[in-house]
């Protein structure tokens, strides 16, 4: 009787896994990670509220990094989808939650005063922790330089995070991002100062970078928002959305860099 009970139990256990058995002795060469990009955000609030928002509400991210201490919280397994990107597009791909890893940084973002908009600087230790995490993710998922993008890149009409104080240059110095050569940018800027390209040209170049941007040749609000997103990343000293000579130079150099890869 005891034997029968045990046998039934064993059958039940087998039943749980549908009796499926796999032979794992072969592995396909043709495969890669489902992760294409890493999207950076700030939370616009403090740690306690950030943890609450990212764990108890609909929005979530794979990682959250505190300010002091710069603790790295893992909130969603990398194999699962976190809900951080929302309606988004980059390089023709849409709804990027499926193909990205989301990292939130605890940071208040900005507040507006009569004297203008104030942004909260990022804590250096927080960026140090982020760089270590980014290196680890990039290596494990075999991501190319250029895979790290801003929420403002993929949703420029809705989002400005991680904002103009986010130190993209530090990421470039750490080898995580390609950076336009300043000498080359200055040279191109001189050429463009003599003759500024059309709005259509700016829109085409921005689209080449990966942005979802209007292509009608007019400088509307949507186009300005996309130009500002690019400026926040590569020229944070002025992100007014104006299609100026230095922005044209940056786009030209970035396009040349992309062609070389
Ligand atoms: Zn965001």
PDB file of C-alpha atoms and ligand atoms in Angstrom:
ATOM      1  CA  UNK A   1       0.000   0.000   0.000  1.00  0.00           C
ATOM      2  CA  UNK A   2       2.790   2.350   0.924  1.00  0.00           C
ATOM      3  CA  UNK A   3       4.434   1.555  -2.408  1.00  0.00           C
ATOM      4  CA  UNK A   4       1.250   2.379  -4.352  1.00  0.00           C
ATOM      5  CA  UNK A   5       0.875   5.738  -2.584  1.00  0.00           C
ATOM      6  CA  UNK A   6       4.455   6.624  -3.457  1.00  0.00           C
ATOM      7  CA  UNK A   7       3.940   5.602  -7.091  1.00  0.00           C
ATOM      8  CA  UNK A   8       0.822   7.746  -7.398  1.00  0.00           C
ATOM      9  CA  UNK A   9       2.754  10.634  -5.862  1.00  0.00           C
ATOM     10  CA  UNK A  10       5.569  10.172  -8.393  1.00  0.00           C
ATOM     11  CA  UNK A  11       3.031  10.138 -11.241  1.00  0.00           C
ATOM     12  CA  UNK A  12       1.452  13.326  -9.928  1.00  0.00           C
ATOM     13  CA  UNK A  13       4.852  15.007  -9.830  1.00  0.00           C
ATOM     14  CA  UNK A  14       5.559  13.924 -13.410  1.00  0.00           C
ATOM     15  CA  UNK A  15       2.115  15.207 -14.359  1.00  0.00           C
ATOM     16  CA  UNK A  16       3.007  18.664 -13.084  1.00  0.00           C
ATOM     17  CA  UNK A  17       5.661  18.992 -15.772  1.00  0.00           C
ATOM     18  CA  UNK A  18       3.369  17.409 -18.407  1.00  0.00           C
ATOM     19  CA  UNK A  19       5.814  14.540 -18.696  1.00  0.00           C
ATOM     20  CA  UNK A  20       7.883  16.618 -21.158  1.00  0.00           C
ATOM     21  CA  UNK A  21      11.520  15.716 -21.461  1.00  0.00           C
ATOM     22  CA  UNK A  22      14.103  17.729 -23.391  1.00  0.00           C
ATOM     23  CA  UNK A  23      17.430  16.741 -24.848  1.00  0.00           C
ATOM     24  CA  UNK A  24      19.748  19.701 -24.291  1.00  0.00           C
ATOM     25  CA  UNK A  25      22.838  18.209 -25.882  1.00  0.00           C
ATOM     26  CA  UNK A  26      22.622  20.553 -28.920  1.00  0.00           C
ATOM     27  CA  UNK A  27      22.617  24.364 -28.793  1.00  0.00           C
ATOM     28  CA  UNK A  28      21.895  26.619 -31.779  1.00  0.00           C
ATOM     29  CA  UNK A  29      24.529  29.106 -32.911  1.00  0.00           C
ATOM     30  CA  UNK A  30      21.918  31.488 -34.301  1.00  0.00           C
ATOM     31  CA  UNK A  31      20.628  33.235 -31.211  1.00  0.00           C
ATOM     32  CA  UNK A  32      21.113  36.382 -29.153  1.00  0.00           C
ATOM     33  CA  UNK A  33      19.669  38.176 -26.203  1.00  0.00           C
ATOM     34  CA  UNK A  34      16.157  39.569 -26.443  1.00  0.00           C
ATOM     35  CA  UNK A  35      17.565  42.720 -24.833  1.00  0.00           C
ATOM     36  CA  UNK A  36      18.445  45.375 -27.429  1.00  0.00           C
ATOM     37  CA  UNK A  37      18.747  48.545 -25.333  1.00  0.00           C
ATOM     38  CA  UNK A  38      19.116  49.802 -21.798  1.00  0.00           C
ATOM     39  CA  UNK A  39      16.812  52.723 -20.981  1.00  0.00           C
ATOM     40  CA  UNK A  40      17.813  55.230 -18.298  1.00  0.00           C
ATOM     41  CA  UNK A  41      15.313  57.137 -16.160  1.00  0.00           C
ATOM     42  CA  UNK A  42      15.066  59.262 -13.056  1.00  0.00           C
ATOM     43  CA  UNK A  43      12.262  58.714 -10.603  1.00  0.00           C
ATOM     44  CA  UNK A  44      11.333  62.377  -9.835  1.00  0.00           C
ATOM     45  CA  UNK A  45      11.046  61.494  -6.150  1.00  0.00           C
ATOM     46  CA  UNK A  46      12.912  60.164  -3.096  1.00  0.00           C
ATOM     47  CA  UNK A  47      13.956  56.570  -2.412  1.00  0.00           C
ATOM     48  CA  UNK A  48      11.011  55.544  -0.228  1.00  0.00           C
ATOM     49  CA  UNK A  49       8.439  56.823  -2.710  1.00  0.00           C
ATOM     50  CA  UNK A  50      10.426  55.441  -5.665  1.00  0.00           C
ATOM     51  CA  UNK A  51      10.410  51.964  -4.120  1.00  0.00           C
ATOM     52  CA  UNK A  52       6.707  52.241  -3.458  1.00  0.00           C
ATOM     53  CA  UNK A  53       5.899  53.429  -6.991  1.00  0.00           C
ATOM     54  CA  UNK A  54       8.084  50.825  -8.681  1.00  0.00           C
ATOM     55  CA  UNK A  55       6.933  47.853  -6.634  1.00  0.00           C
ATOM     56  CA  UNK A  56       3.306  48.524  -5.757  1.00  0.00           C
ATOM     57  CA  UNK A  57       1.932  50.277  -8.825  1.00  0.00           C
ATOM     58  CA  UNK A  58       1.753  49.419 -12.521  1.00  0.00           C
ATOM     59  CA  UNK A  59       5.050  51.082 -13.401  1.00  0.00           C
ATOM     60  CA  UNK A  60       8.266  49.127 -12.726  1.00  0.00           C
ATOM     61  CA  UNK A  61      11.906  48.826 -13.729  1.00  0.00           C
ATOM     62  CA  UNK A  62      14.504  46.100 -13.610  1.00  0.00           C
ATOM     63  CA  UNK A  63      16.821  48.144 -11.418  1.00  0.00           C
ATOM     64  CA  UNK A  64      16.586  51.124  -9.120  1.00  0.00           C
ATOM     65  CA  UNK A  65      19.723  52.873  -7.870  1.00  0.00           C
ATOM     66  CA  UNK A  66      19.640  54.930  -4.666  1.00  0.00           C
ATOM     67  CA  UNK A  67      21.545  58.149  -4.093  1.00  0.00           C
ATOM     68  CA  UNK A  68      23.335  57.708  -0.759  1.00  0.00           C
ATOM     69  CA  UNK A  69      24.024  54.899  -0.336  1.00  0.00           C
ATOM     70  CA  UNK A  70      23.944  54.002  -4.029  1.00  0.00           C
ATOM     71  CA  UNK A  71      22.253  50.669  -3.402  1.00  0.00           C
ATOM     72  CA  UNK A  72      21.232  48.768  -6.532  1.00  0.00           C
ATOM     73  CA  UNK A  73      17.766  47.287  -6.068  1.00  0.00           C
ATOM     74  CA  UNK A  74      16.807  44.494  -8.472  1.00  0.00           C
ATOM     75  CA  UNK A  75      13.037  44.724  -8.805  1.00  0.00           C
ATOM     76  CA  UNK A  76      12.336  42.681 -11.945  1.00  0.00           C
ATOM     77  CA  UNK A  77      14.267  39.693 -13.292  1.00  0.00           C
ATOM     78  CA  UNK A  78      16.056  40.609 -16.551  1.00  0.00           C
ATOM     79  CA  UNK A  79      14.293  37.730 -18.315  1.00  0.00           C
ATOM     80  CA  UNK A  80      10.947  39.338 -17.603  1.00  0.00           C
ATOM     81  CA  UNK A  81       9.415  42.543 -18.857  1.00  0.00           C
ATOM     82  CA  UNK A  82       9.431  45.628 -16.648  1.00  0.00           C
ATOM     83  CA  UNK A  83       6.917  48.388 -17.385  1.00  0.00           C
ATOM     84  CA  UNK A  84       9.090  51.472 -17.725  1.00  0.00           C
ATOM     85  CA  UNK A  85       9.124  52.593 -21.361  1.00  0.00           C
ATOM     86  CA  UNK A  86       5.437  53.079 -22.166  1.00  0.00           C
ATOM     87  CA  UNK A  87       4.515  54.293 -25.642  1.00  0.00           C
ATOM     88  CA  UNK A  88       7.996  54.492 -27.142  1.00  0.00           C
ATOM     89  CA  UNK A  89       9.995  54.140 -30.334  1.00  0.00           C
ATOM     90  CA  UNK A  90      13.669  53.853 -31.236  1.00  0.00           C
ATOM     91  CA  UNK A  91      15.305  52.862 -34.522  1.00  0.00           C
ATOM     92  CA  UNK A  92      11.955  51.681 -35.864  1.00  0.00           C
ATOM     93  CA  UNK A  93      11.160  49.470 -32.882  1.00  0.00           C
ATOM     94  CA  UNK A  94       8.069  50.316 -30.861  1.00  0.00           C
ATOM     95  CA  UNK A  95       6.772  49.627 -27.330  1.00  0.00           C
ATOM     96  CA  UNK A  96      10.236  48.981 -25.998  1.00  0.00           C
ATOM     97  CA  UNK A  97       9.408  47.231 -22.723  1.00  0.00           C
ATOM     98  CA  UNK A  98       9.871  43.875 -24.508  1.00  0.00           C
ATOM     99  CA  UNK A  99      13.379  44.553 -25.759  1.00  0.00           C
ATOM    100  CA  UNK A 100      14.925  46.732 -23.055  1.00  0.00           C
ATOM    101  CA  UNK A 101      16.272  46.705 -19.534  1.00  0.00           C
ATOM    102  CA  UNK A 102      15.020  49.687 -17.528  1.00  0.00           C
ATOM    103  CA  UNK A 103      17.163  51.408 -14.899  1.00  0.00           C
ATOM    104  CA  UNK A 104      15.687  54.080 -12.637  1.00  0.00           C
ATOM    105  CA  UNK A 105      17.903  56.507 -10.717  1.00  0.00           C
ATOM    106  CA  UNK A 106      16.583  58.117  -7.563  1.00  0.00           C
ATOM    107  CA  UNK A 107      16.654  61.819  -8.464  1.00  0.00           C
ATOM    108  CA  UNK A 108      14.129  64.601  -8.031  1.00  0.00           C
ATOM    109  CA  UNK A 109      14.384  65.729 -11.649  1.00  0.00           C
ATOM    110  CA  UNK A 110      13.430  69.388 -11.956  1.00  0.00           C
ATOM    111  CA  UNK A 111      11.345  72.074 -10.346  1.00  0.00           C
ATOM    112  CA  UNK A 112      10.329  75.361 -11.920  1.00  0.00           C
ATOM    113  CA  UNK A 113      10.924  78.707 -10.223  1.00  0.00           C
ATOM    114  CA  UNK A 114      10.366  82.291 -11.433  1.00  0.00           C
ATOM    115  CA  UNK A 115      14.103  82.393 -12.267  1.00  0.00           C
ATOM    116  CA  UNK A 116      13.901  79.275 -14.407  1.00  0.00           C
ATOM    117  CA  UNK A 117      14.026  75.495 -14.258  1.00  0.00           C
ATOM    118  CA  UNK A 118      16.284  73.858 -11.665  1.00  0.00           C
ATOM    119  CA  UNK A 119      17.565  70.311 -12.063  1.00  0.00           C
ATOM    120  CA  UNK A 120      18.919  68.127  -9.305  1.00  0.00           C
ATOM    121  CA  UNK A 121      22.498  66.928  -9.922  1.00  0.00           C
ATOM    122  CA  UNK A 122      23.171  63.188  -9.752  1.00  0.00           C
ATOM    123  CA  UNK A 123      25.234  61.888  -6.835  1.00  0.00           C
ATOM    124  CA  UNK A 124      28.713  60.796  -8.098  1.00  0.00           C
ATOM    125  CA  UNK A 125      28.502  57.485  -6.177  1.00  0.00           C
ATOM    126  CA  UNK A 126      25.177  56.772  -7.871  1.00  0.00           C
ATOM    127  CA  UNK A 127      26.758  57.202 -11.302  1.00  0.00           C
ATOM    128  CA  UNK A 128      29.705  54.997 -10.228  1.00  0.00           C
ATOM    129  CA  UNK A 129      27.234  52.246  -9.292  1.00  0.00           C
ATOM    130  CA  UNK A 130      25.339  52.744 -12.554  1.00  0.00           C
ATOM    131  CA  UNK A 131      28.537  52.385 -14.614  1.00  0.00           C
ATOM    132  CA  UNK A 132      29.426  49.088 -12.910  1.00  0.00           C
ATOM    133  CA  UNK A 133      25.877  47.816 -13.510  1.00  0.00           C
ATOM    134  CA  UNK A 134      25.868  48.971 -17.157  1.00  0.00           C
ATOM    135  CA  UNK A 135      29.198  47.246 -17.857  1.00  0.00           C
ATOM    136  CA  UNK A 136      27.841  44.026 -16.390  1.00  0.00           C
ATOM    137  CA  UNK A 137      24.598  44.152 -18.405  1.00  0.00           C
ATOM    138  CA  UNK A 138      26.333  45.149 -21.657  1.00  0.00           C
ATOM    139  CA  UNK A 139      28.766  42.270 -21.312  1.00  0.00           C
ATOM    140  CA  UNK A 140      26.178  39.642 -20.408  1.00  0.00           C
ATOM    141  CA  UNK A 141      23.797  40.635 -23.232  1.00  0.00           C
ATOM    142  CA  UNK A 142      26.592  41.421 -25.715  1.00  0.00           C
ATOM    143  CA  UNK A 143      25.206  44.894 -26.391  1.00  0.00           C
ATOM    144  CA  UNK A 144      26.930  47.305 -28.778  1.00  0.00           C
ATOM    145  CA  UNK A 145      28.007  50.819 -27.801  1.00  0.00           C
ATOM    146  CA  UNK A 146      24.998  53.023 -28.449  1.00  0.00           C
ATOM    147  CA  UNK A 147      22.637  50.606 -26.745  1.00  0.00           C
ATOM    148  CA  UNK A 148      22.237  52.860 -23.735  1.00  0.00           C
ATOM    149  CA  UNK A 149      19.460  55.361 -24.354  1.00  0.00           C
ATOM    150  CA  UNK A 150      17.399  57.911 -22.447  1.00  0.00           C
ATOM    151  CA  UNK A 151      13.698  57.752 -21.770  1.00  0.00           C
ATOM    152  CA  UNK A 152      13.687  61.151 -23.521  1.00  0.00           C
ATOM    153  CA  UNK A 153      15.183  59.500 -26.635  1.00  0.00           C
ATOM    154  CA  UNK A 154      12.389  56.956 -26.998  1.00  0.00           C
ATOM    155  CA  UNK A 155       9.494  59.206 -25.892  1.00  0.00           C
ATOM    156  CA  UNK A 156      10.682  62.784 -26.646  1.00  0.00           C
ATOM    157  CA  UNK A 157       7.153  64.179 -26.749  1.00  0.00           C
ATOM    158  CA  UNK A 158       6.317  62.978 -23.230  1.00  0.00           C
ATOM    159  CA  UNK A 159       9.554  62.593 -21.278  1.00  0.00           C
ATOM    160  CA  UNK A 160      12.720  64.537 -20.418  1.00  0.00           C
ATOM    161  CA  UNK A 161      14.395  62.036 -18.060  1.00  0.00           C
ATOM    162  CA  UNK A 162      17.183  61.464 -17.167  1.00  0.00           C
ATOM    163  CA  UNK A 163      17.553  65.174 -18.041  1.00  0.00           C
ATOM    164  CA  UNK A 164      20.379  67.559 -18.996  1.00  0.00           C
ATOM    165  CA  UNK A 165      22.426  66.952 -15.825  1.00  0.00           C
ATOM    166  CA  UNK A 166      22.776  63.256 -16.511  1.00  0.00           C
ATOM    167  CA  UNK A 167      26.526  62.747 -17.238  1.00  0.00           C
ATOM    168  CA  UNK A 168      26.497  60.981 -20.618  1.00  0.00           C
ATOM    169  CA  UNK A 169      30.113  62.036 -21.113  1.00  0.00           C
ATOM    170  CA  UNK A 170      31.142  60.026 -18.039  1.00  0.00           C
ATOM    171  CA  UNK A 171      29.525  56.956 -19.580  1.00  0.00           C
ATOM    172  CA  UNK A 172      31.460  57.654 -22.776  1.00  0.00           C
ATOM    173  CA  UNK A 173      34.703  57.996 -20.778  1.00  0.00           C
ATOM    174  CA  UNK A 174      33.943  54.621 -19.193  1.00  0.00           C
ATOM    175  CA  UNK A 175      33.754  53.077 -22.682  1.00  0.00           C
ATOM    176  CA  UNK A 176      29.989  52.553 -22.639  1.00  0.00           C
ATOM    177  CA  UNK A 177      29.090  55.044 -25.335  1.00  0.00           C
ATOM    178  CA  UNK A 178      30.729  56.552 -28.414  1.00  0.00           C
ATOM    179  CA  UNK A 179      31.268  60.294 -28.118  1.00  0.00           C
ATOM    180  CA  UNK A 180      31.537  62.798 -30.970  1.00  0.00           C
ATOM    181  CA  UNK A 181      35.102  64.119 -31.297  1.00  0.00           C
ATOM    182  CA  UNK A 182      35.002  67.800 -30.169  1.00  0.00           C
ATOM    183  CA  UNK A 183      37.586  68.903 -32.763  1.00  0.00           C
ATOM    184  CA  UNK A 184      35.561  67.368 -35.563  1.00  0.00           C
ATOM    185  CA  UNK A 185      32.347  68.891 -34.176  1.00  0.00           C
ATOM    186  CA  UNK A 186      34.012  72.351 -34.054  1.00  0.00           C
ATOM    187  CA  UNK A 187      35.199  71.953 -37.662  1.00  0.00           C
ATOM    188  CA  UNK A 188      31.734  70.939 -38.874  1.00  0.00           C
ATOM    189  CA  UNK A 189      30.182  73.741 -36.856  1.00  0.00           C
ATOM    190  CA  UNK A 190      32.246  76.308 -38.766  1.00  0.00           C
ATOM    191  CA  UNK A 191      31.000  74.907 -42.061  1.00  0.00           C
ATOM    192  CA  UNK A 192      27.378  74.874 -40.895  1.00  0.00           C
ATOM    193  CA  UNK A 193      27.646  78.400 -39.479  1.00  0.00           C
ATOM    194  CA  UNK A 194      28.172  79.622 -43.038  1.00  0.00           C
ATOM    195  CA  UNK A 195      25.091  77.781 -44.252  1.00  0.00           C
ATOM    196  CA  UNK A 196      22.602  76.142 -41.921  1.00  0.00           C
ATOM    197  CA  UNK A 197      20.901  73.030 -43.328  1.00  0.00           C
ATOM    198  CA  UNK A 198      17.117  72.893 -43.794  1.00  0.00           C
ATOM    199  CA  UNK A 199      14.717  71.682 -41.121  1.00  0.00           C
ATOM    200  CA  UNK A 200      14.094  68.679 -43.372  1.00  0.00           C
ATOM    201  CA  UNK A 201      17.812  67.806 -43.132  1.00  0.00           C
ATOM    202  CA  UNK A 202      17.679  67.985 -39.312  1.00  0.00           C
ATOM    203  CA  UNK A 203      14.620  65.745 -39.276  1.00  0.00           C
ATOM    204  CA  UNK A 204      16.269  63.192 -41.554  1.00  0.00           C
ATOM    205  CA  UNK A 205      19.436  63.138 -39.462  1.00  0.00           C
ATOM    206  CA  UNK A 206      17.473  62.747 -36.230  1.00  0.00           C
ATOM    207  CA  UNK A 207      15.530  59.862 -37.766  1.00  0.00           C
ATOM    208  CA  UNK A 208      18.834  58.243 -38.760  1.00  0.00           C
ATOM    209  CA  UNK A 209      19.915  58.425 -35.121  1.00  0.00           C
ATOM    210  CA  UNK A 210      16.801  56.485 -34.147  1.00  0.00           C
ATOM    211  CA  UNK A 211      14.331  59.184 -33.094  1.00  0.00           C
ATOM    212  CA  UNK A 212      10.685  59.174 -34.090  1.00  0.00           C
ATOM    213  CA  UNK A 213      10.452  62.649 -35.639  1.00  0.00           C
ATOM    214  CA  UNK A 214       8.169  64.425 -38.137  1.00  0.00           C
ATOM    215  CA  UNK A 215       9.573  64.522 -41.698  1.00  0.00           C
ATOM    216  CA  UNK A 216       7.500  67.396 -43.131  1.00  0.00           C
ATOM    217  CA  UNK A 217      10.307  69.994 -43.154  1.00  0.00           C
ATOM    218  CA  UNK A 218       8.623  72.348 -40.698  1.00  0.00           C
ATOM    219  CA  UNK A 219       9.992  73.370 -37.326  1.00  0.00           C
ATOM    220  CA  UNK A 220       7.016  72.422 -35.174  1.00  0.00           C
ATOM    221  CA  UNK A 221       6.806  71.664 -31.446  1.00  0.00           C
ATOM    222  CA  UNK A 222       7.322  67.929 -31.983  1.00  0.00           C
ATOM    223  CA  UNK A 223      10.531  68.527 -33.961  1.00  0.00           C
ATOM    224  CA  UNK A 224      11.827  70.944 -31.335  1.00  0.00           C
ATOM    225  CA  UNK A 225      11.227  68.348 -28.618  1.00  0.00           C
ATOM    226  CA  UNK A 226      13.290  65.790 -30.529  1.00  0.00           C
ATOM    227  CA  UNK A 227      16.115  68.285 -31.158  1.00  0.00           C
ATOM    228  CA  UNK A 228      16.070  69.128 -27.426  1.00  0.00           C
ATOM    229  CA  UNK A 229      16.335  65.411 -26.556  1.00  0.00           C
ATOM    230  CA  UNK A 230      19.499  65.133 -28.665  1.00  0.00           C
ATOM    231  CA  UNK A 231      20.909  68.358 -27.197  1.00  0.00           C
ATOM    232  CA  UNK A 232      20.286  67.216 -23.599  1.00  0.00           C
ATOM    233  CA  UNK A 233      22.503  64.239 -24.338  1.00  0.00           C
ATOM    234  CA  UNK A 234      25.344  65.739 -26.367  1.00  0.00           C
ATOM    235  CA  UNK A 235      25.161  69.475 -25.618  1.00  0.00           C
ATOM    236  CA  UNK A 236      23.418  69.882 -22.257  1.00  0.00           C
ATOM    237  CA  UNK A 237      24.540  73.515 -21.872  1.00  0.00           C
ATOM    238  CA  UNK A 238      21.750  74.527 -24.261  1.00  0.00           C
ATOM    239  CA  UNK A 239      18.760  72.322 -25.021  1.00  0.00           C
ATOM    240  CA  UNK A 240      16.342  74.857 -26.461  1.00  0.00           C
ATOM    241  CA  UNK A 241      15.332  72.699 -29.442  1.00  0.00           C
ATOM    242  CA  UNK A 242      16.775  75.229 -31.930  1.00  0.00           C
ATOM    243  CA  UNK A 243      18.273  73.700 -35.084  1.00  0.00           C
ATOM    244  CA  UNK A 244      21.586  75.561 -34.789  1.00  0.00           C
ATOM    245  CA  UNK A 245      25.014  75.038 -36.382  1.00  0.00           C
ATOM    246  CA  UNK A 246      26.489  73.123 -33.424  1.00  0.00           C
ATOM    247  CA  UNK A 247      23.531  70.737 -33.336  1.00  0.00           C
ATOM    248  CA  UNK A 248      23.922  70.191 -37.093  1.00  0.00           C
ATOM    249  CA  UNK A 249      27.631  69.505 -36.516  1.00  0.00           C
ATOM    250  CA  UNK A 250      26.828  66.963 -33.782  1.00  0.00           C
ATOM    251  CA  UNK A 251      24.351  65.191 -36.059  1.00  0.00           C
ATOM    252  CA  UNK A 252      26.857  65.108 -38.898  1.00  0.00           C
ATOM    253  CA  UNK A 253      29.620  63.658 -36.719  1.00  0.00           C
ATOM    254  CA  UNK A 254      27.240  61.126 -35.135  1.00  0.00           C
ATOM    255  CA  UNK A 255      26.139  59.994 -38.606  1.00  0.00           C
ATOM    256  CA  UNK A 256      29.767  59.521 -39.670  1.00  0.00           C
ATOM    257  CA  UNK A 257      30.474  57.541 -36.482  1.00  0.00           C
ATOM    258  CA  UNK A 258      27.475  55.293 -37.144  1.00  0.00           C
ATOM    259  CA  UNK A 259      28.641  54.692 -40.726  1.00  0.00           C
ATOM    260  CA  UNK A 260      32.020  53.496 -39.436  1.00  0.00           C
ATOM    261  CA  UNK A 261      30.508  50.827 -37.160  1.00  0.00           C
TER     262      UNK A 261
HETATM  263 ZN1  LIG B   1      11.369  57.559 -17.393  1.00  0.00          ZN
END
